[in-house]
PDB file of C-alpha atoms and ligand atoms in Angstrom:
ATOM      1  CA  MET A 101     -31.128  -8.179  -3.532  1.00  0.00           C
ATOM      2  CA  PHE A 102     -28.549  -6.262  -1.525  1.00  0.00           C
ATOM      3  CA  ASP A 103     -29.078  -2.754  -0.277  1.00  0.00           C
ATOM      4  CA  ARG A 104     -25.476  -1.757  -1.022  1.00  0.00           C
ATOM      5  CA  LEU A 105     -22.990  -3.906  -2.929  1.00  0.00           C
ATOM      6  CA  LEU A 106     -19.322  -2.877  -3.302  1.00  0.00           C
ATOM      7  CA  LEU A 107     -17.275  -3.654  -6.412  1.00  0.00           C
ATOM      8  CA  THR A 108     -13.541  -3.023  -5.911  1.00  0.00           C
ATOM      9  CA  GLY A 109     -11.281  -2.791  -8.947  1.00  0.00           C
ATOM     10  CA  ALA A 110     -14.269  -1.440 -10.864  1.00  0.00           C
ATOM     11  CA  ALA A 111     -12.070   0.314 -13.456  1.00  0.00           C
ATOM     12  CA  GLY A 112     -10.143  -2.867 -14.314  1.00  0.00           C
ATOM     13  CA  ALA A 113     -10.862  -5.198 -17.232  1.00  0.00           C
ATOM     14  CA  LEU A 114     -13.281  -7.464 -15.348  1.00  0.00           C
ATOM     15  CA  GLY A 115     -14.597  -4.619 -13.205  1.00  0.00           C
ATOM     16  CA  ARG A 116     -15.775  -2.840 -16.346  1.00  0.00           C
ATOM     17  CA  VAL A 117     -17.485  -6.047 -17.501  1.00  0.00           C
ATOM     18  CA  LEU A 118     -19.272  -6.566 -14.184  1.00  0.00           C
ATOM     19  CA  ARG A 119     -20.205  -2.958 -13.471  1.00  0.00           C
ATOM     20  CA  PRO A 120     -23.378  -2.875 -15.585  1.00  0.00           C
ATOM     21  CA  ARG A 121     -24.171  -6.528 -14.868  1.00  0.00           C
ATOM     22  CA  LEU A 122     -24.312  -6.221 -11.064  1.00  0.00           C
ATOM     23  CA  ARG A 123     -26.699  -3.267 -11.064  1.00  0.00           C
ATOM     24  CA  GLY A 124     -29.794  -5.473 -10.912  1.00  0.00           C
ATOM     25  CA  LEU A 125     -28.609  -7.183  -7.725  1.00  0.00           C
ATOM     26  CA  CYS A 126     -28.612  -4.174  -5.433  1.00  0.00           C
ATOM     27  CA  ARG A 127     -30.235  -0.853  -4.614  1.00  0.00           C
ATOM     28  CA  VAL A 128     -26.860   0.900  -4.683  1.00  0.00           C
ATOM     29  CA  LEU A 129     -23.716  -0.336  -6.414  1.00  0.00           C
ATOM     30  CA  ARG A 130     -20.658   1.291  -4.827  1.00  0.00           C
ATOM     31  CA  LEU A 131     -17.671   1.308  -7.181  1.00  0.00           C
ATOM     32  CA  SER A 132     -14.095   1.748  -6.142  1.00  0.00           C
ATOM     33  CA  ASP A 133     -10.696   1.904  -7.807  1.00  0.00           C
ATOM     34  CA  ILE A 134      -7.611   4.102  -7.862  1.00  0.00           C
ATOM     35  CA  ALA A 135      -8.094   4.644 -11.605  1.00  0.00           C
ATOM     36  CA  GLU A 136     -10.713   6.869 -13.219  1.00  0.00           C
ATOM     37  CA  LEU A 137     -14.261   5.504 -12.879  1.00  0.00           C
ATOM     38  CA  GLY A 138     -16.080   7.953 -15.167  1.00  0.00           C
ATOM     39  CA  SER A 139     -19.360   9.376 -13.925  1.00  0.00           C
ATOM     40  CA  ALA A 140     -21.906   7.626 -11.739  1.00  0.00           C
ATOM     41  CA  ALA A 141     -24.967   6.137 -13.468  1.00  0.00           C
ATOM     42  CA  ALA A 142     -28.299   5.943 -11.614  1.00  0.00           C
ATOM     43  CA  GLY A 143     -27.915   3.693  -8.590  1.00  0.00           C
ATOM     44  CA  GLU A 144     -24.106   3.950  -8.572  1.00  0.00           C
ATOM     45  CA  GLU A 145     -21.775   5.525  -6.008  1.00  0.00           C
ATOM     46  CA  LEU A 146     -18.130   6.195  -6.845  1.00  0.00           C
ATOM     47  CA  MET A 147     -15.404   6.138  -4.183  1.00  0.00           C
ATOM     48  CA  ARG A 148     -11.740   6.179  -5.099  1.00  0.00           C
ATOM     49  CA  ALA A 149      -9.834   4.302  -2.415  1.00  0.00           C
ATOM     50  CA  PRO A 150      -6.274   2.954  -2.444  1.00  0.00           C
ATOM     51  CA  LEU A 151      -6.504  -0.492  -0.846  1.00  0.00           C
ATOM     52  CA  GLN A 152      -3.275   0.100   1.093  1.00  0.00           C
ATOM     53  CA  ASP A 153      -4.968   2.963   2.967  1.00  0.00           C
ATOM     54  CA  LYS A 154      -6.734   1.386   5.935  1.00  0.00           C
ATOM     55  CA  ALA A 155      -8.819   4.443   6.792  1.00  0.00           C
ATOM     56  CA  ALA A 156      -9.981   4.805   3.196  1.00  0.00           C
ATOM     57  CA  VAL A 157     -10.984   1.130   3.021  1.00  0.00           C
ATOM     58  CA  LEU A 158     -12.806   1.422   6.345  1.00  0.00           C
ATOM     59  CA  ALA A 159     -14.862   4.275   4.895  1.00  0.00           C
ATOM     60  CA  LEU A 160     -15.406   2.302   1.696  1.00  0.00           C
ATOM     61  CA  LEU A 161     -17.099  -0.591   3.518  1.00  0.00           C
ATOM     62  CA  GLN A 162     -19.503   1.539   5.526  1.00  0.00           C
ATOM     63  CA  GLY A 163     -23.099   0.471   4.842  1.00  0.00           C
ATOM     64  CA  VAL A 164     -22.039  -2.397   2.553  1.00  0.00           C
ATOM     65  CA  GLN A 165     -23.653  -5.880   2.798  1.00  0.00           C
ATOM     66  CA  ALA A 166     -21.552  -7.709   0.233  1.00  0.00           C
ATOM     67  CA  VAL A 167     -18.355  -7.155  -1.730  1.00  0.00           C
ATOM     68  CA  VAL A 168     -17.060  -8.312  -5.083  1.00  0.00           C
ATOM     69  CA  HIS A 169     -13.346  -7.831  -4.478  1.00  0.00           C
ATOM     70  CA  LEU A 170     -11.470  -7.557  -7.770  1.00  0.00           C
ATOM     71  CA  GLY A 171      -9.140  -4.755  -6.629  1.00  0.00           C
ATOM     72  CA  GLY A 172      -5.345  -4.995  -6.604  1.00  0.00           C
ATOM     73  CA  LEU A 173      -2.785  -6.156  -9.155  1.00  0.00           C
ATOM     74  CA  SER A 174      -3.995  -8.812 -11.585  1.00  0.00           C
ATOM     75  CA  THR A 175      -0.644 -10.009 -12.946  1.00  0.00           C
ATOM     76  CA  GLU A 176       2.887 -10.698 -11.678  1.00  0.00           C
ATOM     77  CA  HIS A 177       4.778  -7.733 -10.173  1.00  0.00           C
ATOM     78  CA  ALA A 178       7.614  -7.055  -7.745  1.00  0.00           C
ATOM     79  CA  PHE A 179       6.908  -8.510  -4.315  1.00  0.00           C
ATOM     80  CA  GLU A 180       6.691  -5.089  -2.648  1.00  0.00           C
ATOM     81  CA  ASP A 181       3.917  -3.987  -5.041  1.00  0.00           C
ATOM     82  CA  ILE A 182       1.999  -7.255  -4.608  1.00  0.00           C
ATOM     83  CA  LEU A 183       2.417  -6.952  -0.848  1.00  0.00           C
ATOM     84  CA  ALA A 184       0.848  -3.481  -0.735  1.00  0.00           C
ATOM     85  CA  ALA A 185      -1.996  -3.895  -3.219  1.00  0.00           C
ATOM     86  CA  ASN A 186      -2.965  -7.555  -2.859  1.00  0.00           C
ATOM     87  CA  ILE A 187      -1.861  -8.732   0.573  1.00  0.00           C
ATOM     88  CA  VAL A 188      -2.231  -5.627   2.747  1.00  0.00           C
ATOM     89  CA  GLY A 189      -5.113  -4.382   0.553  1.00  0.00           C
ATOM     90  CA  THR A 190      -7.120  -7.594   0.878  1.00  0.00           C
ATOM     91  CA  TYR A 191      -6.514  -7.663   4.623  1.00  0.00           C
ATOM     92  CA  HIS A 192      -7.947  -4.139   4.834  1.00  0.00           C
ATOM     93  CA  VAL A 193     -11.036  -5.197   2.887  1.00  0.00           C
ATOM     94  CA  TYR A 194     -11.671  -8.145   5.239  1.00  0.00           C
ATOM     95  CA  GLU A 195     -11.022  -6.162   8.366  1.00  0.00           C
ATOM     96  CA  ALA A 196     -13.324  -3.340   7.237  1.00  0.00           C
ATOM     97  CA  ALA A 197     -15.980  -5.885   6.211  1.00  0.00           C
ATOM     98  CA  ARG A 198     -15.807  -7.430   9.676  1.00  0.00           C
ATOM     99  CA  ILE A 199     -16.037  -4.085  11.433  1.00  0.00           C
ATOM    100  CA  HIS A 200     -19.039  -2.969   9.365  1.00  0.00           C
ATOM    101  CA  GLY A 201     -20.793  -6.365   9.483  1.00  0.00           C
ATOM    102  CA  ALA A 202     -20.748  -7.181   5.756  1.00  0.00           C
ATOM    103  CA  ARG A 203     -22.156 -10.669   5.164  1.00  0.00           C
ATOM    104  CA  ARG A 204     -20.246 -11.992   2.168  1.00  0.00           C
ATOM    105  CA  ILE A 205     -17.208 -11.370  -0.005  1.00  0.00           C
ATOM    106  CA  VAL A 206     -16.710 -12.736  -3.493  1.00  0.00           C
ATOM    107  CA  PHE A 207     -12.929 -12.765  -3.780  1.00  0.00           C
ATOM    108  CA  ALA A 208     -11.236 -12.728  -7.170  1.00  0.00           C
ATOM    109  CA  SER A 209      -8.588 -15.351  -6.542  1.00  0.00           C
ATOM    110  CA  SER A 210      -6.841 -16.899  -9.519  1.00  0.00           C
ATOM    111  CA  ASN A 211      -5.838 -20.179 -11.112  1.00  0.00           C
ATOM    112  CA  HIS A 212      -2.289 -18.985 -10.323  1.00  0.00           C
ATOM    113  CA  ALA A 213      -2.833 -20.081  -6.709  1.00  0.00           C
ATOM    114  CA  THR A 214      -2.348 -23.606  -8.133  1.00  0.00           C
ATOM    115  CA  GLY A 215      -0.324 -22.843 -11.264  1.00  0.00           C
ATOM    116  CA  PHE A 216       2.445 -25.378 -10.630  1.00  0.00           C
ATOM    117  CA  TYR A 217       0.206 -28.401 -11.187  1.00  0.00           C
ATOM    118  CA  SER A 218       0.692 -30.063 -14.579  1.00  0.00           C
ATOM    119  CA  GLN A 219      -1.708 -29.409 -17.397  1.00  0.00           C
ATOM    120  CA  GLY A 220      -2.458 -33.168 -17.576  1.00  0.00           C
ATOM    121  CA  GLU A 221      -3.647 -33.319 -13.954  1.00  0.00           C
ATOM    122  CA  THR A 222      -7.229 -32.843 -12.818  1.00  0.00           C
ATOM    123  CA  ILE A 223      -7.222 -30.991  -9.542  1.00  0.00           C
ATOM    124  CA  ASP A 224      -9.971 -29.889  -7.209  1.00  0.00           C
ATOM    125  CA  PRO A 225     -10.195 -26.884  -4.894  1.00  0.00           C
ATOM    126  CA  ARG A 226      -9.382 -28.924  -1.784  1.00  0.00           C
ATOM    127  CA  MET A 227      -5.923 -29.973  -2.987  1.00  0.00           C
ATOM    128  CA  PRO A 228      -2.864 -28.102  -1.660  1.00  0.00           C
ATOM    129  CA  LYS A 229      -2.171 -24.767  -3.290  1.00  0.00           C
ATOM    130  CA  ARG A 230       0.910 -24.461  -5.533  1.00  0.00           C
ATOM    131  CA  PRO A 231       1.274 -20.744  -6.330  1.00  0.00           C
ATOM    132  CA  ASP A 232       3.283 -19.909  -9.433  1.00  0.00           C
ATOM    133  CA  GLY A 233       4.639 -16.474  -8.406  1.00  0.00           C
ATOM    134  CA  TYR A 234       4.192 -13.579  -5.988  1.00  0.00           C
ATOM    135  CA  TYR A 235       0.832 -12.824  -7.603  1.00  0.00           C
ATOM    136  CA  GLY A 236      -0.296 -16.440  -7.095  1.00  0.00           C
ATOM    137  CA  LEU A 237       1.038 -16.321  -3.531  1.00  0.00           C
ATOM    138  CA  SER A 238      -1.059 -13.243  -2.835  1.00  0.00           C
ATOM    139  CA  LYS A 239      -4.161 -15.096  -4.042  1.00  0.00           C
ATOM    140  CA  ALA A 240      -3.251 -18.076  -1.838  1.00  0.00           C
ATOM    141  CA  PHE A 241      -2.954 -15.628   1.068  1.00  0.00           C
ATOM    142  CA  GLY A 242      -6.337 -14.093   0.213  1.00  0.00           C
ATOM    143  CA  GLU A 243      -7.969 -17.526   0.293  1.00  0.00           C
ATOM    144  CA  ASP A 244      -6.389 -18.318   3.676  1.00  0.00           C
ATOM    145  CA  LEU A 245      -7.505 -14.918   4.947  1.00  0.00           C
ATOM    146  CA  ALA A 246     -11.039 -15.712   3.764  1.00  0.00           C
ATOM    147  CA  GLN A 247     -10.984 -19.052   5.586  1.00  0.00           C
ATOM    148  CA  PHE A 248      -9.714 -17.366   8.742  1.00  0.00           C
ATOM    149  CA  TYR A 249     -12.379 -14.628   8.665  1.00  0.00           C
ATOM    150  CA  PHE A 250     -15.059 -17.285   8.192  1.00  0.00           C
ATOM    151  CA  ASP A 251     -13.764 -19.531  10.991  1.00  0.00           C
ATOM    152  CA  ARG A 252     -13.181 -16.674  13.395  1.00  0.00           C
ATOM    153  CA  HIS A 253     -15.935 -14.206  12.482  1.00  0.00           C
ATOM    154  CA  GLY A 254     -18.478 -16.046  10.302  1.00  0.00           C
ATOM    155  CA  LEU A 255     -17.841 -13.722   7.333  1.00  0.00           C
ATOM    156  CA  GLU A 256     -18.601 -15.812   4.241  1.00  0.00           C
ATOM    157  CA  THR A 257     -16.497 -15.877   1.063  1.00  0.00           C
ATOM    158  CA  VAL A 258     -16.555 -17.532  -2.290  1.00  0.00           C
ATOM    159  CA  SER A 259     -13.000 -17.502  -3.644  1.00  0.00           C
ATOM    160  CA  LEU A 260     -13.135 -17.571  -7.422  1.00  0.00           C
ATOM    161  CA  ARG A 261      -9.990 -19.079  -8.916  1.00  0.00           C
ATOM    162  CA  ILE A 262     -10.578 -17.309 -12.199  1.00  0.00           C
ATOM    163  CA  GLY A 263      -9.056 -18.955 -15.253  1.00  0.00           C
ATOM    164  CA  SER A 264      -8.724 -16.628 -18.255  1.00  0.00           C
ATOM    165  CA  SER A 265     -11.624 -14.221 -18.626  1.00  0.00           C
ATOM    166  CA  PHE A 266     -11.382 -12.475 -21.978  1.00  0.00           C
ATOM    167  CA  PRO A 267     -13.800 -11.900 -24.862  1.00  0.00           C
ATOM    168  CA  ALA A 268     -12.345 -15.052 -26.493  1.00  0.00           C
ATOM    169  CA  PRO A 269      -9.500 -17.492 -25.729  1.00  0.00           C
ATOM    170  CA  VAL A 270      -6.258 -16.077 -27.151  1.00  0.00           C
ATOM    171  CA  ASP A 271      -3.945 -19.103 -26.937  1.00  0.00           C
ATOM    172  CA  ARG A 272      -4.092 -22.901 -26.720  1.00  0.00           C
ATOM    173  CA  ARG A 273      -3.877 -22.901 -22.919  1.00  0.00           C
ATOM    174  CA  MET A 274      -7.009 -20.812 -22.745  1.00  0.00           C
ATOM    175  CA  LEU A 275      -8.993 -23.540 -24.511  1.00  0.00           C
ATOM    176  CA  ALA A 276      -8.956 -25.139 -21.030  1.00  0.00           C
ATOM    177  CA  THR A 277      -8.922 -22.033 -18.834  1.00  0.00           C
ATOM    178  CA  TRP A 278     -11.282 -19.679 -20.675  1.00  0.00           C
ATOM    179  CA  LEU A 279     -14.166 -18.059 -18.792  1.00  0.00           C
ATOM    180  CA  SER A 280     -16.564 -16.104 -21.003  1.00  0.00           C
ATOM    181  CA  TYR A 281     -17.878 -12.790 -19.729  1.00  0.00           C
ATOM    182  CA  ASP A 282     -21.417 -14.184 -19.561  1.00  0.00           C
ATOM    183  CA  ASP A 283     -20.179 -17.144 -17.492  1.00  0.00           C
ATOM    184  CA  LEU A 284     -18.183 -14.749 -15.302  1.00  0.00           C
ATOM    185  CA  GLU A 285     -21.424 -12.928 -14.580  1.00  0.00           C
ATOM    186  CA  ARG A 286     -23.209 -16.245 -13.857  1.00  0.00           C
ATOM    187  CA  LEU A 287     -20.387 -17.243 -11.511  1.00  0.00           C
ATOM    188  CA  VAL A 288     -20.373 -13.966  -9.568  1.00  0.00           C
ATOM    189  CA  ARG A 289     -24.179 -13.930  -9.302  1.00  0.00           C
ATOM    190  CA  ALA A 290     -24.201 -17.520  -8.023  1.00  0.00           C
ATOM    191  CA  ALA A 291     -21.425 -16.718  -5.526  1.00  0.00           C
ATOM    192  CA  LEU A 292     -23.326 -13.704  -4.213  1.00  0.00           C
ATOM    193  CA  THR A 293     -26.715 -15.377  -3.950  1.00  0.00           C
ATOM    194  CA  ALA A 294     -26.104 -19.041  -2.978  1.00  0.00           C
ATOM    195  CA  PRO A 295     -27.819 -19.449   0.409  1.00  0.00           C
ATOM    196  CA  VAL A 296     -24.859 -20.862   2.397  1.00  0.00           C
ATOM    197  CA  VAL A 297     -21.230 -20.852   1.260  1.00  0.00           C
ATOM    198  CA  GLY A 298     -19.009 -20.674   4.373  1.00  0.00           C
ATOM    199  CA  HIS A 299     -15.709 -20.351   2.601  1.00  0.00           C
ATOM    200  CA  THR A 300     -15.960 -22.069  -0.757  1.00  0.00           C
ATOM    201  CA  VAL A 301     -13.237 -22.199  -3.394  1.00  0.00           C
ATOM    202  CA  ILE A 302     -14.331 -22.663  -7.001  1.00  0.00           C
ATOM    203  CA  TYR A 303     -12.519 -22.515 -10.343  1.00  0.00           C
ATOM    204  CA  GLY A 304     -13.843 -19.955 -12.801  1.00  0.00           C
ATOM    205  CA  MET A 305     -14.025 -21.602 -16.209  1.00  0.00           C
ATOM    206  CA  SER A 306     -16.601 -22.050 -18.919  1.00  0.00           C
ATOM    207  CA  ASP A 307     -17.949 -25.458 -19.969  1.00  0.00           C
ATOM    208  CA  ASN A 308     -14.738 -26.169 -21.916  1.00  0.00           C
ATOM    209  CA  ARG A 309     -13.511 -29.504 -23.278  1.00  0.00           C
ATOM    210  CA  GLY A 310     -10.520 -31.078 -21.518  1.00  0.00           C
ATOM    211  CA  VAL A 311     -10.531 -28.907 -18.388  1.00  0.00           C
ATOM    212  CA  TRP A 312      -8.010 -29.412 -15.579  1.00  0.00           C
ATOM    213  CA  TRP A 313     -10.302 -28.418 -12.704  1.00  0.00           C
ATOM    214  CA  ASP A 314     -13.064 -30.347 -10.975  1.00  0.00           C
ATOM    215  CA  ASN A 315     -15.615 -28.100  -9.253  1.00  0.00           C
ATOM    216  CA  THR A 316     -17.742 -30.912  -7.780  1.00  0.00           C
ATOM    217  CA  SER A 317     -16.886 -29.823  -4.214  1.00  0.00           C
ATOM    218  CA  ALA A 318     -18.377 -26.383  -4.952  1.00  0.00           C
ATOM    219  CA  SER A 319     -21.606 -27.573  -6.597  1.00  0.00           C
ATOM    220  CA  HIS A 320     -23.673 -25.931  -3.790  1.00  0.00           C
ATOM    221  CA  VAL A 321     -22.712 -22.543  -5.258  1.00  0.00           C
ATOM    222  CA  GLY A 322     -25.009 -23.426  -8.155  1.00  0.00           C
ATOM    223  CA  TYR A 323     -22.742 -22.150 -10.944  1.00  0.00           C
ATOM    224  CA  ARG A 324     -23.773 -23.593 -14.337  1.00  0.00           C
ATOM    225  CA  PRO A 325     -21.515 -22.409 -17.170  1.00  0.00           C
ATOM    226  CA  GLN A 326     -23.237 -22.104 -20.518  1.00  0.00           C
ATOM    227  CA  ASP A 327     -20.392 -21.157 -22.861  1.00  0.00           C
ATOM    228  CA  SER A 328     -17.460 -23.179 -24.177  1.00  0.00           C
ATOM    229  CA  SER A 329     -14.092 -22.488 -25.810  1.00  0.00           C
ATOM    230  CA  GLU A 330     -14.800 -25.227 -28.376  1.00  0.00           C
ATOM    231  CA  PRO A 331     -16.085 -22.944 -31.168  1.00  0.00           C
ATOM    232  CA  PHE A 332     -12.698 -21.124 -31.056  1.00  0.00           C
ATOM    233  CA  ARG A 333     -10.549 -24.282 -31.195  1.00  0.00           C
ATOM    234  CA  ALA A 334     -10.057 -24.867 -34.922  1.00  0.00           C
ATOM    235  CA  GLU A 335      -9.151 -21.276 -35.740  1.00  0.00           C
ATOM    236  CA  LEU A 336      -6.876 -20.945 -32.707  1.00  0.00           C
ATOM    237  CA  GLU A 337      -5.014 -24.218 -33.319  1.00  0.00           C
ATOM    238  CA  ALA A 338      -4.514 -23.304 -36.980  1.00  0.00           C
ATOM    239  CA  ARG A 339      -3.220 -19.846 -36.084  1.00  0.00           C
ATOM    240  CA  GLN A 340      -0.983 -20.827 -33.169  1.00  0.00           C
ATOM    241  CA  PRO A 341       1.839 -23.352 -33.569  1.00  0.00           C
ATOM    242  CA  LEU A 342       2.272 -25.936 -30.793  1.00  0.00           C
ATOM    243  CA  ILE A 343       4.734 -24.801 -28.133  1.00  0.00           C
ATOM    244  CA  ASP A 344       7.494 -27.305 -27.326  1.00  0.00           C
ATOM    245  CA  PRO A 345       5.681 -29.537 -24.775  1.00  0.00           C
ATOM    246  CA  ALA A 346       8.819 -29.682 -22.610  1.00  0.00           C
ATOM    247  CA  ARG A 347       8.677 -25.931 -21.944  1.00  0.00           C
ATOM    248  CA  PRO A 348       7.141 -24.969 -18.585  1.00  0.00           C
ATOM    249  CA  GLU A 349       4.549 -22.700 -20.203  1.00  0.00           C
ATOM    250  CA  ALA A 350       3.214 -25.682 -22.187  1.00  0.00           C
ATOM    251  CA  ARG A 351       3.487 -28.153 -19.312  1.00  0.00           C
ATOM    252  CA  LEU A 352       2.170 -26.290 -16.292  1.00  0.00           C
ATOM    253  CA  GLN A 353      -1.348 -25.032 -15.574  1.00  0.00           C
ATOM    254  CA  GLY A 354      -0.149 -21.507 -14.817  1.00  0.00           C
ATOM    255  CA  GLY A 355       1.428 -21.296 -18.288  1.00  0.00           C
ATOM    256  CA  ALA A 356       3.821 -18.384 -18.770  1.00  0.00           C
ATOM    257  CA  PHE A 357       3.175 -17.128 -15.213  1.00  0.00           C
ATOM    258  CA  CYS A 358       5.336 -20.056 -14.015  1.00  0.00           C
ATOM    259  CA  ILE A 359       8.430 -18.516 -15.617  1.00  0.00           C
ATOM    260  CA  LYS A 360       7.646 -14.808 -15.195  1.00  0.00           C
ATOM    261  CA  GLY A 361       8.901 -12.697 -12.388  1.00  0.00           C
ATOM    262  CA  PRO A 362      11.434 -10.289 -11.038  1.00  0.00           C
ATOM    263  CA  PHE A 363      14.162 -12.885 -10.474  1.00  0.00           C
ATOM    264  CA  GLU A 364      16.973 -11.458 -12.656  1.00  0.00           C
TER     265      GLU A 364
HETATM  266  C1  LIG B  55      -4.910 -14.170 -14.125  1.00  0.00           C
HETATM  267  O1  LIG B  55      -5.003 -14.339 -12.914  1.00  0.00           O
HETATM  268  C2  LIG B  55      -4.726 -12.826 -14.704  1.00  0.00           C
HETATM  269  O2  LIG B  55      -5.371 -11.837 -13.937  1.00  0.00           O
HETATM  270  C3  LIG B  55      -5.162 -12.717 -16.127  1.00  0.00           C
HETATM  271  O3  LIG B  55      -4.576 -11.545 -16.678  1.00  0.00           O
HETATM  272  C4  LIG B  55      -4.830 -13.930 -16.987  1.00  0.00           C
HETATM  273  O4  LIG B  55      -3.518 -13.905 -17.390  1.00  0.00           O
HETATM  274  C5  LIG B  55      -5.206 -15.222 -16.271  1.00  0.00           C
HETATM  275  O5  LIG B  55      -4.824 -15.259 -14.928  1.00  0.00           O
HETATM  276  C6  LIG B  55      -4.698 -16.490 -16.960  1.00  0.00           C
HETATM  277  O6  LIG B  55      -4.179 -17.367 -16.265  1.00  0.00           O
HETATM  278  O7  LIG B  55      -4.867 -16.615 -18.171  1.00  0.00           O
END
């Protein structure tokens, strides 16, 4: 039970999922975003803070013991936008957490930190990162930042390399990468409450068949997924034709992210 827990990116898709689900873990849930957050429920505090604004982020972390950092851009964008929101913004969160003595950050990294591995390969969180765009690079940076703040300052992080967290898998790739909302909650709770994590990297996926990620090295986090993409398989495979297996989006773990980007 934390006295004050901060959720950044609280108005985003996963922020809105976690907002009611984190309430039971803290006395006060502080919510931040640049987008509209609605009105505060009992036990909530709302603070709109652009992550690029160091002073605003410093104020945001005051009195906070732990952070679930979802804030920033969650898909590919121009480098300058990724730089401001994800790279500079995440640095501000860590620096403010250090200054105010926060104990732990749960960092929403992404499978796109390793998107250039092949879909046939099983990889684990200790293998070299292979980002699939500027967005993936920003998540790789965030993980390195987390390692540095642990080594230098003892600030703990669990970096969640989230797969695809949606109400249901929407394409064939997501049969491997899907993370149900209930499993997302289980993962974030485990990451916040595991006794010792140092800096741990873990893939965020449900108990799917034919996954590409091996989380054995992060078993101390205690995450036990209970959902699976399997019940969606038959309908999804019938609805969606096979993509040419030679195309990068069918071949690589990052899927279409591997060919997206402002490279015209
Ligand atoms: C992500 O990191 C994105 O935030 C999300 O929108 C999905 O596209 C997901 O990865 C994915 O790989 O499916």
